[in-house]
Coordinates of C-alpha atoms in Angstrom, one line a residue:
M16 CA 64.4 -21.9 -13.5
E17 CA 62.2 -18.9 -14.0
Q18 CA 59.1 -21.1 -14.0
S19 CA 60.2 -22.8 -10.8
A20 CA 60.7 -19.4 -9.2
Q21 CA 57.2 -18.3 -10.2
Q22 CA 55.8 -21.6 -8.8
A23 CA 57.6 -21.1 -5.5
Q24 CA 56.2 -17.6 -5.2
Q25 CA 52.7 -18.9 -5.8
L26 CA 53.2 -21.6 -3.2
D27 CA 54.5 -19.1 -0.7
H28 CA 51.5 -16.9 -1.4
L29 CA 49.0 -19.7 -1.0
A30 CA 50.7 -21.0 2.2
S31 CA 50.7 -17.6 3.9
A32 CA 47.9 -16.6 6.3
P33 CA 45.0 -14.8 4.9
A34 CA 44.6 -11.1 5.4
P35 CA 42.8 -10.2 8.6
G36 CA 39.1 -10.1 8.0
G37 CA 39.6 -11.6 4.6
S38 CA 38.4 -14.9 3.3
P39 CA 39.9 -17.2 0.7
F40 CA 36.5 -17.2 -0.9
A41 CA 36.0 -13.4 -1.1
A42 CA 37.1 -13.3 -4.7
F43 CA 34.1 -15.5 -5.6
G44 CA 31.6 -13.0 -4.2
M45 CA 30.1 -15.7 -1.9
P46 CA 28.0 -14.1 0.8
G47 CA 29.2 -14.8 4.3
L48 CA 32.5 -16.0 3.0
G49 CA 34.5 -12.8 3.2
G50 CA 32.7 -10.2 1.1
P51 CA 30.4 -7.6 2.4
P52 CA 27.0 -9.0 3.3
P53 CA 24.4 -8.7 0.6
A54 CA 21.9 -5.9 0.9
A55 CA 18.7 -7.1 2.3
P56 CA 15.7 -6.7 -0.1
P57 CA 13.0 -4.4 1.1
E58 CA 10.5 -6.1 3.2
P59 CA 7.2 -6.2 1.4
R60 CA 4.2 -4.8 3.3
P61 CA 0.5 -5.3 2.5
I62 CA -0.8 -2.4 0.6
L63 CA -3.6 -1.8 3.1
E64 CA -0.9 -1.1 5.7
L65 CA 0.6 1.7 3.6
D66 CA -0.5 5.3 4.0
G67 CA -0.4 8.5 1.9
E68 CA 2.1 8.8 -0.9
E69 CA 3.6 5.4 -0.3
R70 CA 0.2 3.8 -0.8
E71 CA -0.6 5.8 -3.8
D72 CA 2.8 4.9 -5.4
E73 CA 2.2 1.2 -4.7
L74 CA -1.4 1.4 -6.0
D75 CA -0.1 3.1 -9.2
A76 CA 2.4 0.3 -9.8
L77 CA -0.2 -2.3 -9.0
S78 CA -2.7 -0.6 -11.4
D79 CA -0.1 -0.7 -14.2
W80 CA 0.5 -4.4 -13.6
V81 CA -3.3 -5.1 -13.6
D82 CA -4.0 -3.0 -16.7
D83 CA -1.0 -3.9 -18.7
F84 CA -0.4 -7.6 -17.9
F85 CA -3.1 -9.2 -15.7
L86 CA -6.3 -8.2 -17.4
P87 CA -5.1 -8.6 -21.0
V88 CA -3.9 -12.1 -20.2
Y89 CA -6.2 -13.4 -17.4
G90 CA -9.1 -11.0 -17.6
A91 CA -11.5 -13.2 -19.5
E92 CA -15.0 -12.2 -20.3
V93 CA -17.1 -10.2 -17.9
T94 CA -20.2 -12.1 -17.0
T95 CA -22.6 -12.7 -14.1
A96 CA -20.3 -15.7 -13.2
A97 CA -17.2 -13.5 -13.4
P98 CA -17.9 -9.9 -12.6
W99 CA -15.4 -7.1 -12.8
C100 CA -15.2 -3.4 -11.8
L101 CA -13.6 -0.6 -13.6
Q102 CA -13.1 1.1 -10.3
W103 CA -11.6 -2.0 -8.6
Q104 CA -9.1 0.3 -6.8
E105 CA -12.0 1.4 -4.5
H106 CA -12.6 -2.1 -3.3
D107 CA -10.1 -2.6 -0.5
D108 CA -10.5 -6.4 -0.5
V109 CA -9.9 -6.6 -4.2
V110 CA -6.8 -4.3 -3.9
A111 CA -5.5 -6.6 -1.1
W112 CA -6.0 -9.8 -3.2
L113 CA -4.4 -8.3 -6.4
H114 CA -1.5 -6.8 -4.4
A115 CA -0.7 -10.1 -2.8
L116 CA -1.0 -11.8 -6.2
W117 CA 1.3 -9.2 -7.7
L118 CA 3.9 -9.7 -5.0
A119 CA 3.8 -13.5 -5.5
Y120 CA 4.1 -13.0 -9.2
Q121 CA 7.3 -10.9 -8.7
Q122 CA 8.7 -13.6 -6.4
H123 CA 7.9 -16.5 -8.7
K124 CA 9.2 -14.9 -11.9
D125 CA 12.6 -14.3 -10.3
P126 CA 15.3 -16.6 -11.7
E127 CA 15.9 -17.9 -8.2
A128 CA 12.4 -19.4 -8.2
G129 CA 13.6 -21.9 -10.8
L130 CA 12.1 -23.0 -14.1
S131 CA 8.8 -24.0 -12.4
G132 CA 8.4 -20.7 -10.5
L133 CA 5.7 -19.4 -12.8
F134 CA 3.9 -22.7 -12.8
V135 CA 3.8 -22.6 -9.0
W136 CA 2.4 -19.1 -9.2
H137 CA -0.4 -20.2 -11.6
R138 CA -1.2 -23.2 -9.6
D139 CA -1.0 -21.9 -6.0
F140 CA -1.8 -18.2 -6.4
L141 CA -3.5 -17.1 -9.6
T142 CA -6.3 -19.7 -9.8
H143 CA -7.3 -19.1 -6.2
A144 CA -7.1 -15.3 -6.3
I145 CA -9.2 -15.1 -9.5
A146 CA -11.8 -17.5 -8.0
A147 CA -12.1 -15.3 -4.9
I148 CA -12.1 -11.9 -6.6
R149 CA -14.4 -12.7 -9.5
A150 CA -16.8 -15.1 -7.8
P151 CA -20.5 -14.6 -8.5
G152 CA -21.0 -13.7 -4.8
G153 CA -17.6 -12.2 -4.3
P154 CA -16.5 -8.6 -3.7
L155 CA -17.3 -7.4 -7.2
S156 CA -20.7 -9.1 -7.5
A157 CA -22.6 -5.8 -7.3
C158 CA -20.4 -4.3 -10.0
M159 CA -20.2 -4.9 -13.8
T160 CA -21.5 -8.2 -14.9
S161 CA -21.9 -7.1 -18.5
P162 CA -19.4 -4.9 -20.5
E163 CA -22.4 -3.0 -21.9
R164 CA -23.5 -2.0 -18.4
P165 CA -20.6 -0.6 -16.3
V166 CA -21.6 -0.5 -12.7
H167 CA -19.7 0.2 -9.5
R168 CA -21.1 -0.5 -6.0
I169 CA -19.3 -1.3 -2.8
L170 CA -21.3 -3.7 -0.7
P171 CA -21.5 -2.9 3.0
G172 CA -19.6 -5.1 5.3
P173 CA -20.9 -6.8 8.4
P174 CA -21.4 -4.6 11.5
P175 CA -18.8 -4.7 14.4
S176 CA -19.1 -7.6 16.8
A177 CA -21.3 -7.3 19.9
R178 CA -18.3 -7.0 22.1
T179 CA -16.9 -4.1 20.1
E180 CA -20.3 -2.4 20.1
K181 CA -20.5 -2.8 23.9
A182 CA -17.0 -1.4 24.4
M183 CA -17.8 1.6 22.2
A184 CA -21.0 2.2 24.1
S185 CA -19.2 2.0 27.5
A186 CA -16.5 4.4 26.2
A187 CA -19.1 6.8 25.0
E188 CA -20.8 6.9 28.4
A189 CA -17.4 7.5 30.0
G190 CA -16.7 10.3 27.5
T191 CA -13.4 8.6 26.3
P192 CA -13.7 7.0 22.9
P193 CA -11.4 3.9 22.5
E194 CA -8.4 4.1 20.2
P195 CA -9.4 2.6 16.8
D196 CA -6.4 0.2 16.6
E197 CA -6.4 -0.9 20.2
P198 CA -8.3 -3.9 21.4
T199 CA -11.2 -3.2 23.6
S200 CA -12.0 -5.2 26.8

């Protein structure tokens, strides 16, 4: 009899309407099914869009990853075919490539990426990034090509387009320089 009474209580409980705002799946912690929504992960931003202390902190973390993980594993020998720079943090294009590679690494090593996550990172990100960064004519080509001769030189980029030059000249004549981040017409 006691067992029947317990079963009747369970049936009454299961048959009753759920609590307002509650969900029968809330106990399972399933998002969107009763529990609080999961906290959104921080939105990654390209390192070149960061300023001040935020950029310095991100560059410090990136430098730790490059020095402690990336170079010991994937650094290979420095040659004319694969240059490197001990001051790579001063090459904005290299910083941008390595930061994007690091963000992709973090995403693909996450358990949610599955068992093939790191393979995908190697295939789709690492190989291409290394080829671009360390190419013989790439951004580090004027830097160290032999470990015995450390060199650092930032190559000049192309000049602004003719349209930008014309707009800057017009603005200078008018005495109102254009805003640096606004398009000129």
